[in-house]
Structures are given as C-alpha cells and as structure tokens.
CSV table of C-alpha atoms in Angstrom, one decimal:
chain,number,residue,atom,x,y,z
A,1,MET,CA,1.4,14.7,-23.8
A,2,PRO,CA,-2.2,14.6,-22.2
A,3,SER,CA,-2.8,16.3,-18.9
A,4,LEU,CA,-3.2,14.1,-15.8
A,5,PRO,CA,-6.3,13.6,-14.2
A,6,PRO,CA,-7.0,16.3,-12.0
A,7,LEU,CA,-7.9,14.0,-9.0
A,8,PHE,CA,-4.5,12.2,-9.3
A,9,LYS,CA,-2.7,15.5,-8.9
A,10,ARG,CA,-1.4,17.1,-5.7
A,11,VAL,CA,-4.0,19.5,-4.5
A,12,PRO,CA,-2.5,22.9,-3.3
A,13,ARG,CA,-5.5,23.8,-0.6
A,14,VAL,CA,-4.7,20.7,1.6
A,15,ILE,CA,-4.7,22.1,5.1
A,16,ALA,CA,-1.2,23.0,5.8
A,17,LEU,CA,-0.8,21.8,9.4
A,18,LEU,CA,-2.4,18.6,8.8
A,19,ARG,CA,0.2,17.7,6.3
A,20,VAL,CA,3.0,18.6,8.4
A,21,LEU,CA,1.6,16.8,11.6
A,22,VAL,CA,1.3,13.7,9.1
A,23,ALA,CA,4.8,13.9,7.8
A,24,CYS,CA,6.5,14.4,10.9
A,25,THR,CA,4.4,11.6,12.6
A,26,ILE,CA,5.0,9.0,9.8
A,27,ALA,CA,8.4,10.1,9.1
A,28,LEU,CA,9.4,9.4,12.9
A,29,VAL,CA,8.1,6.0,12.7
A,30,LEU,CA,9.0,5.0,9.3
A,31,GLY,CA,12.7,5.9,10.3
A,32,ALA,CA,12.4,3.6,13.1
A,33,VAL,CA,10.7,0.8,11.2
A,34,PHE,CA,13.1,0.8,8.2
A,35,SER,CA,16.5,1.6,9.5
A,36,ALA,CA,17.6,-2.0,9.9
A,37,PRO,CA,14.9,-4.5,9.1
A,38,ASP,CA,15.6,-8.0,10.8
A,39,LEU,CA,14.5,-10.5,8.3
A,40,ASP,CA,15.6,-13.6,10.5
A,41,LYS,CA,13.5,-12.2,13.3
A,42,ILE,CA,10.6,-11.6,11.0
A,43,GLN,CA,11.0,-15.3,9.6
A,44,ALA,CA,11.3,-16.5,13.3
A,45,VAL,CA,8.0,-14.5,14.2
A,46,ALA,CA,6.1,-16.0,11.4
A,47,LEU,CA,7.2,-19.6,12.4
A,48,GLN,CA,6.1,-18.9,16.1
A,49,ARG,CA,2.8,-17.4,15.0
A,50,TYR,CA,1.7,-19.2,12.0
A,51,GLY,CA,3.6,-22.5,11.9
A,52,ALA,CA,5.7,-23.7,8.9
A,53,LYS,CA,3.1,-22.6,6.3
A,54,GLY,CA,3.6,-19.0,7.4
A,55,ALA,CA,7.5,-19.3,7.8
A,56,ASP,CA,7.7,-20.8,4.3
A,57,LEU,CA,5.9,-18.0,2.7
A,58,VAL,CA,8.3,-15.5,4.4
A,59,ILE,CA,11.2,-17.5,3.1
A,60,ALA,CA,9.7,-17.1,-0.6
A,61,TRP,CA,9.1,-13.6,0.2
A,62,ARG,CA,12.7,-13.1,1.1
A,63,ALA,CA,13.9,-15.1,-1.8
A,64,MET,CA,11.8,-12.9,-4.2
A,65,MET,CA,13.2,-9.7,-2.8
A,66,THR,CA,16.8,-11.1,-3.5
A,67,GLU,CA,15.9,-12.4,-7.0
A,68,GLY,CA,14.4,-8.9,-7.9
A,69,SER,CA,17.4,-6.9,-6.4
A,70,HIS,CA,18.9,-6.3,-9.8
A,71,LEU,CA,15.7,-5.4,-11.6
A,72,SER,CA,14.7,-1.9,-12.8
A,73,GLU,CA,12.2,-0.2,-10.8
A,74,PRO,CA,9.3,-1.1,-13.4
A,75,GLU,CA,10.5,-4.6,-13.3
A,76,LYS,CA,10.4,-4.6,-9.3
A,77,LEU,CA,7.1,-3.3,-9.8
A,78,ALA,CA,5.8,-6.3,-11.7
A,79,HIS,CA,7.8,-8.5,-9.5
A,80,VAL,CA,6.2,-7.7,-6.3
A,81,ASN,CA,2.9,-7.1,-7.7
A,82,ASN,CA,2.8,-10.5,-9.1
A,83,PHE,CA,4.2,-12.1,-5.9
A,84,PHE,CA,1.3,-10.9,-3.7
A,85,ASN,CA,-1.4,-11.1,-6.2
A,86,ARG,CA,-0.9,-14.7,-7.2
A,87,ARG,CA,-0.1,-16.0,-3.7
A,88,MET,CA,-2.6,-14.1,-1.5
A,89,LEU,CA,-6.4,-14.6,-1.3
A,90,PHE,CA,-8.7,-11.5,-1.3
A,91,GLU,CA,-10.9,-11.7,1.6
A,92,ASN,CA,-12.3,-9.0,3.7
A,93,ASP,CA,-11.6,-8.3,7.2
A,94,ILE,CA,-14.4,-9.9,8.8
A,95,ALA,CA,-13.5,-13.0,7.3
A,96,VAL,CA,-9.9,-13.0,8.2
A,97,TRP,CA,-9.7,-10.9,11.5
A,98,GLN,CA,-13.3,-10.7,12.5
A,99,GLN,CA,-13.0,-6.9,12.6
A,100,ASP,CA,-14.7,-4.4,10.5
A,101,ASP,CA,-11.5,-2.4,9.3
A,102,TYR,CA,-8.0,-4.0,10.3
A,103,TRP,CA,-4.8,-3.2,8.8
A,104,ALA,CA,-2.3,-6.0,8.8
A,105,THR,CA,1.3,-5.9,8.6
A,106,PRO,CA,3.0,-7.6,5.8
A,107,LEU,CA,4.1,-10.6,8.3
A,108,GLU,CA,0.4,-10.8,9.5
A,109,PHE,CA,-0.9,-10.6,5.8
A,110,MET,CA,1.4,-13.5,4.7
A,111,GLY,CA,0.7,-15.5,7.9
A,112,LYS,CA,-2.8,-15.5,7.1
A,113,THR,CA,-2.2,-15.8,3.3
A,114,ALA,CA,-5.3,-13.6,2.6
A,115,GLY,CA,-6.3,-10.1,3.2
A,116,ASP,CA,-8.1,-7.3,1.9
A,117,CYS,CA,-6.9,-4.5,-0.7
A,118,GLU,CA,-5.3,-2.2,2.2
A,119,ASP,CA,-3.3,-5.6,3.2
A,120,PHE,CA,-2.4,-6.1,-0.6
A,121,SER,CA,-1.0,-2.4,-0.8
A,122,ILE,CA,0.7,-2.1,2.4
A,123,ALA,CA,2.6,-5.4,1.7
A,124,LYS,CA,3.7,-4.2,-1.8
A,125,TYR,CA,4.5,-0.9,-0.3
A,126,ILE,CA,6.9,-1.9,2.2
A,127,THR,CA,8.5,-4.8,-0.1
A,128,LEU,CA,9.3,-2.3,-2.8
A,129,LEU,CA,10.8,0.2,0.0
A,130,HIS,CA,13.0,-2.8,1.1
A,131,MET,CA,14.1,-3.5,-2.5
A,132,GLY,CA,15.4,0.1,-2.8
A,133,VAL,CA,12.5,1.7,-4.6
A,134,PRO,CA,12.5,5.5,-2.9
A,135,ASN,CA,9.7,6.2,-0.7
A,136,ALA,CA,9.0,9.6,-2.6
A,137,LYS,CA,7.9,7.6,-5.8
A,138,LEU,CA,5.3,5.4,-3.9
A,139,ARG,CA,1.9,6.4,-2.3
A,140,MET,CA,-0.9,4.4,-1.2
A,141,ILE,CA,-4.0,6.0,-2.7
A,142,TYR,CA,-7.4,5.7,-1.2
A,143,VAL,CA,-10.0,5.7,-4.0
A,144,ARG,CA,-14.0,4.8,-4.8
A,145,ALA,CA,-13.9,2.0,-7.1
A,146,ARG,CA,-16.8,1.7,-9.7
A,147,ILE,CA,-18.9,-1.6,-9.5
A,148,GLY,CA,-20.4,-2.5,-12.5
A,149,GLY,CA,-20.0,-1.2,-16.3
A,150,ALA,CA,-19.2,2.3,-17.0
A,151,GLY,CA,-22.8,3.8,-16.5
A,152,SER,CA,-22.9,2.3,-13.0
A,153,THR,CA,-23.3,4.7,-10.2
A,154,LYS,CA,-22.4,2.3,-7.5
A,155,SER,CA,-18.9,2.4,-5.9
A,156,GLU,CA,-16.8,1.0,-2.8
A,157,ALA,CA,-14.0,1.9,-0.9
A,158,HIS,CA,-10.6,0.5,-2.2
A,159,MET,CA,-6.9,1.0,-2.0
A,160,VAL,CA,-4.2,0.6,-4.3
A,161,LEU,CA,-0.5,1.6,-4.5
A,162,GLY,CA,0.6,4.4,-6.6
A,163,TYR,CA,4.1,4.6,-8.4
A,164,TYR,CA,5.4,7.9,-9.6
A,165,ALA,CA,8.5,7.6,-11.8
A,166,ASN,CA,8.8,11.5,-11.5
A,167,PRO,CA,6.7,13.8,-9.4
A,168,ALA,CA,4.9,15.2,-12.2
A,169,ASP,CA,3.9,12.0,-13.7
A,170,GLU,CA,0.7,10.2,-13.7
A,171,PRO,CA,1.1,7.2,-11.2
A,172,MET,CA,1.2,3.5,-12.4
A,173,VAL,CA,-1.5,1.6,-10.6
A,174,LEU,CA,-0.7,-1.5,-8.7
A,175,ASP,CA,-4.2,-3.0,-7.8
A,176,ASN,CA,-4.9,-6.7,-6.0
A,177,LEU,CA,-8.1,-7.0,-8.2
A,178,ILE,CA,-6.2,-6.3,-11.6
A,179,THR,CA,-3.2,-8.3,-12.4
A,180,THR,CA,-1.5,-5.7,-14.9
A,181,ILE,CA,-0.1,-2.2,-13.7
A,182,ARG,CA,-1.8,0.5,-15.4
A,183,PRO,CA,-1.3,4.2,-15.6
A,184,ALA,CA,-4.0,6.2,-13.7
A,185,SER,CA,-5.5,7.5,-17.0
A,186,SER,CA,-6.6,4.2,-17.9
A,187,ARG,CA,-8.3,3.4,-14.7
A,188,ALA,CA,-11.4,5.6,-15.3
A,189,ASP,CA,-13.0,3.2,-12.6
A,190,LEU,CA,-11.0,4.7,-9.7
A,191,SER,CA,-11.9,8.1,-8.2
A,192,PRO,CA,-9.2,9.2,-6.0
A,193,VAL,CA,-9.9,10.1,-2.5
A,194,PHE,CA,-6.8,10.8,-0.8
A,195,SER,CA,-3.0,9.4,-0.6
A,196,PHE,CA,-0.3,9.4,1.6
A,197,ASN,CA,3.4,8.4,2.3
A,198,ASN,CA,5.8,9.8,4.7
A,199,GLU,CA,6.2,13.0,3.2
A,200,GLY,CA,2.8,14.1,3.4
A,201,LEU,CA,-0.9,13.7,2.6
A,202,TRP,CA,-2.5,14.5,-0.7
A,203,VAL,CA,-6.5,15.1,-0.6
A,204,SER,CA,-8.5,15.3,-3.9
A,205,GLY,CA,-10.2,18.4,-4.6
A,206,ALA,CA,-13.5,17.3,-3.4
A,207,THR,CA,-14.9,19.4,-0.3
A,208,THR,CA,-16.3,16.2,1.2
A,209,SER,CA,-14.8,12.8,1.4
A,210,SER,CA,-16.0,9.1,1.9
A,211,ALA,CA,-13.0,8.5,4.1
A,212,ASP,CA,-11.6,10.2,7.1
A,213,PRO,CA,-7.8,10.8,6.7
A,214,THR,CA,-7.2,11.3,10.3
A,215,ALA,CA,-8.8,7.8,11.3
A,216,ARG,CA,-7.1,6.1,8.2
A,217,LEU,CA,-3.6,7.6,9.1
A,218,SER,CA,-4.0,6.3,12.7
A,219,ARG,CA,-4.5,2.8,11.7
A,220,TRP,CA,-1.4,3.5,9.4
A,221,ARG,CA,0.7,4.3,12.6
A,222,ASP,CA,-0.7,1.4,14.4
A,223,VAL,CA,0.4,-0.9,11.6
A,224,LEU,CA,4.0,0.6,11.6
A,225,GLU,CA,4.4,0.1,15.4
A,226,ARG,CA,3.5,-3.5,15.2
A,227,MET,CA,5.8,-3.8,12.2
A,228,ARG,CA,8.6,-2.4,14.4
A,229,GLN,CA,7.8,-5.0,17.1
A,230,GLU,CA,7.9,-7.8,14.5
A,231,GLY,CA,11.6,-6.9,13.0
A,232,PHE,CA,10.7,-4.5,10.2
C-alpha cells in the first residue's frame, strides 16, 4: 500500500495548547448544536427568511436525508455530495453576501441557493453528521488549489471535506469543483494547509501558512452559534 501524502497526515508538532483549546471550544458548541436538531423549525425559518423557494429546498434536503438513511457510509457521501453539487451554484462571498469572507450556515446556503467552497463543505459536513456518519471520520480541510495545468505555480485558497474511513487512511475528498469523490492521493492539485473538526486541529508541516487557523475557527464558531439559533 502506498504511503499517505505527508501533508495529509496528522502533524505531531502542532502546538498542544492550541489543539486543546480548539477541541474544547468546538466540542462544547457542537454538543449544543447537534443534541436535538429541530428540522421543523429549520424549515419554518427558511420559509420566513427566503419564502417558498427556500423552504422547498429545505424540504428536499430533509427528504434526501431520509432517503439516504439506509445507505452505507460511502453511499451517503455520494448521496450528499451530489445533492449539493447539483442543486447549488458556486459563487463568491462578494456576490452572495457582499462580504469578503462569510461562512454561511446550511440554512443560509440553501436559502441563497449559492455559496463558496466553505459553504459547500460545511453543508455536506453537517448533513453527513445528521445522517449518522461519525464526526471522527470527517474533517474540513483548507487547501491551496492549483490553478491551471500541472506546471502552474498559481494557486488559491479552497476548502474541501475529507472522509477518513479509518484514522490511518488517506481521506476521500468531497469537492464542489469536481463531481466525483476521489482519494487525496489522486488530487495532486490540492496542497493542504490545515484541517479541523470538534476533536482537534491538524496543521501541515509547513512553517508558514496562507491561512490563519485562529481566524478561520472563529468564523466556524460563529457559524455553529447561528446554526443553534436556527434549530440545528
């Protein structure tokens, strides 16, 4: 079996205190968010904010989760990935929210029917959790995505969702820019910066980063709080 790409492995030199703080903070909020999601409230909020179109998409989302409840985990990944990639438009935050960097809740994302890579990744993550995929198997991964051909030196910030069938396995990558779910080893265009879930923060081996984990995770906490208010 080929060894995992080193940038996708958990790096032991991550600052211990930062990881503990991240884990504790996110775990507390996640516990409140996912203890008892009120899907009827979520649908009602969608109708109030976004009208019938927004509510209809939430209804379709609920039906999708019900229909996929019996599937295996790999099948759930494809089921959820296809739902969002086929129904939602990829737009930047300036176009959708008139802000440089805004992380939308799944409800806001569906209400606008458009969003950027963070919004796709968050919506898929939350949905898979609701469908019973263990949180330990899911991480949101910040990457630098190469633009152009194999020899290009241009890249831009991007987020994908990673699924780890086992802790030592390479992740399967759910990406809004590519319809198929592929193993990380086949995504040479992606260079991971850091990843996170409620169990901790994983940082690449680089000494410098193009993204600030503290700032990014602050936005993540804000998303979780808004989700709690919406009924998640």
